[in-house]
PDB file of C-alpha atoms in Angstrom:
ATOM      1  CA  UNK A   1      -9.306   6.973   2.254  1.00 71.00           C
ATOM      2  CA  UNK A   2     -12.361   9.228   2.718  1.00 78.00           C
ATOM      3  CA  UNK A   3     -14.423   7.037   0.373  1.00 85.00           C
ATOM      4  CA  UNK A   4     -13.482   3.778   2.117  1.00 85.00           C
ATOM      5  CA  UNK A   5     -14.286   5.144   5.573  1.00 80.00           C
ATOM      6  CA  UNK A   6     -17.554   6.700   4.399  1.00 80.00           C
ATOM      7  CA  UNK A   7     -18.608   3.324   2.983  1.00 83.00           C
ATOM      8  CA  UNK A   8     -17.785   1.586   6.284  1.00 82.00           C
ATOM      9  CA  UNK A   9     -19.629   4.187   8.382  1.00 79.00           C
ATOM     10  CA  UNK A  10     -22.672   4.984   6.241  1.00 77.00           C
ATOM     11  CA  UNK A  11     -25.443   5.278   8.844  1.00 78.00           C
ATOM     12  CA  UNK A  12     -27.450   8.498   9.065  1.00 79.00           C
ATOM     13  CA  UNK A  13     -26.067   9.249  12.523  1.00 80.00           C
ATOM     14  CA  UNK A  14     -22.388   8.797  11.531  1.00 86.00           C
ATOM     15  CA  UNK A  15     -20.063  11.154   9.673  1.00 88.00           C
ATOM     16  CA  UNK A  16     -16.440  10.738   8.586  1.00 91.00           C
ATOM     17  CA  UNK A  17     -13.840  13.411   7.769  1.00 91.00           C
ATOM     18  CA  UNK A  18     -10.280  12.934   6.570  1.00 92.00           C
ATOM     19  CA  UNK A  19      -7.757  15.764   6.327  1.00 92.00           C
ATOM     20  CA  UNK A  20      -4.105  16.070   5.370  1.00 89.00           C
ATOM     21  CA  UNK A  21      -1.740  18.814   6.440  1.00 89.00           C
ATOM     22  CA  UNK A  22       1.892  19.475   5.738  1.00 83.00           C
ATOM     23  CA  UNK A  23       4.320  19.178   8.606  1.00 76.00           C
ATOM     24  CA  UNK A  24       7.934  20.377   8.565  1.00 75.00           C
ATOM     25  CA  UNK A  25      10.633  18.206   7.036  1.00 76.00           C
ATOM     26  CA  UNK A  26       8.538  16.792   4.199  1.00 78.00           C
ATOM     27  CA  UNK A  27       6.197  14.902   6.507  1.00 85.00           C
ATOM     28  CA  UNK A  28       2.437  14.839   6.059  1.00 87.00           C
ATOM     29  CA  UNK A  29      -0.056  14.329   8.873  1.00 90.00           C
ATOM     30  CA  UNK A  30      -3.311  12.559   8.019  1.00 91.00           C
ATOM     31  CA  UNK A  31      -6.201  12.871  10.465  1.00 93.00           C
ATOM     32  CA  UNK A  32      -9.374  10.799  10.354  1.00 92.00           C
ATOM     33  CA  UNK A  33     -12.363  11.885  12.452  1.00 93.00           C
ATOM     34  CA  UNK A  34     -15.522   9.880  13.134  1.00 92.00           C
ATOM     35  CA  UNK A  35     -18.584  11.699  14.489  1.00 91.00           C
ATOM     36  CA  UNK A  36     -21.415   9.682  16.009  1.00 88.00           C
ATOM     37  CA  UNK A  37     -24.781  10.950  17.220  1.00 83.00           C
ATOM     38  CA  UNK A  38     -26.374   8.396  19.595  1.00 76.00           C
ATOM     39  CA  UNK A  39     -29.885   7.102  18.898  1.00 70.00           C
ATOM     40  CA  UNK A  40     -32.570   5.468  21.003  1.00 65.00           C
ATOM     41  CA  UNK A  41     -33.380   2.130  19.348  1.00 66.00           C
ATOM     42  CA  UNK A  42     -32.762   3.619  15.910  1.00 61.00           C
ATOM     43  CA  UNK A  43     -34.819   6.743  16.558  1.00 64.00           C
ATOM     44  CA  UNK A  44     -33.003  10.043  16.554  1.00 66.00           C
ATOM     45  CA  UNK A  45     -32.460  11.753  19.877  1.00 67.00           C
ATOM     46  CA  UNK A  46     -32.986  15.432  20.456  1.00 68.00           C
ATOM     47  CA  UNK A  47     -30.081  17.663  19.542  1.00 72.00           C
ATOM     48  CA  UNK A  48     -30.851  19.951  22.489  1.00 76.00           C
ATOM     49  CA  UNK A  49     -31.976  19.416  26.080  1.00 74.00           C
ATOM     50  CA  UNK A  50     -33.404  22.399  27.988  1.00 82.00           C
ATOM     51  CA  UNK A  51     -31.871  24.686  25.357  1.00 81.00           C
ATOM     52  CA  UNK A  52     -28.375  23.204  25.719  1.00 80.00           C
ATOM     53  CA  UNK A  53     -26.988  21.704  22.481  1.00 78.00           C
ATOM     54  CA  UNK A  54     -25.715  18.120  22.645  1.00 77.00           C
ATOM     55  CA  UNK A  55     -22.566  17.729  20.548  1.00 81.00           C
ATOM     56  CA  UNK A  56     -21.895  14.468  18.694  1.00 84.00           C
ATOM     57  CA  UNK A  57     -19.354  12.021  20.055  1.00 89.00           C
ATOM     58  CA  UNK A  58     -16.087  12.365  18.120  1.00 93.00           C
ATOM     59  CA  UNK A  59     -12.982  10.245  17.786  1.00 93.00           C
ATOM     60  CA  UNK A  60      -9.929  11.433  15.858  1.00 95.00           C
ATOM     61  CA  UNK A  61      -6.747   9.565  14.924  1.00 93.00           C
ATOM     62  CA  UNK A  62      -3.641  11.138  13.367  1.00 93.00           C
ATOM     63  CA  UNK A  63      -0.652   9.563  11.681  1.00 89.00           C
ATOM     64  CA  UNK A  64       2.436  11.285  10.272  1.00 87.00           C
ATOM     65  CA  UNK A  65       4.050   9.871   7.140  1.00 84.00           C
ATOM     66  CA  UNK A  66       7.348  10.658   5.431  1.00 82.00           C
ATOM     67  CA  UNK A  67       6.257  11.082   1.807  1.00 76.00           C
ATOM     68  CA  UNK A  68       9.842  10.724   0.514  1.00 76.00           C
ATOM     69  CA  UNK A  69      10.544   7.347   2.163  1.00 75.00           C
ATOM     70  CA  UNK A  70       7.827   4.762   1.443  1.00 70.00           C
ATOM     71  CA  UNK A  71       6.720   2.828   4.509  1.00 65.00           C
ATOM     72  CA  UNK A  72       8.213   5.217   7.079  1.00 66.00           C
ATOM     73  CA  UNK A  73       5.737   6.213   9.771  1.00 63.00           C
ATOM     74  CA  UNK A  74       6.501   8.714  12.516  1.00 58.00           C
TER      75      UNK A  74
END
């Protein structure tokens, strides 16, 4: 999944992370996070303004899956 998302979001100002964590009852939670740093007409913007760091915009989505029952989403 990490490879497919990285190929779809391959610009210099985009980053993708995928993580998996165990949840009780045999369920696994997968979380995908997209980080985006805005640009000005393709030029990079400053990472700080007046000494204050500007964090990237992030969007995260989680889904829990029952690994013992194929096709069951929670």
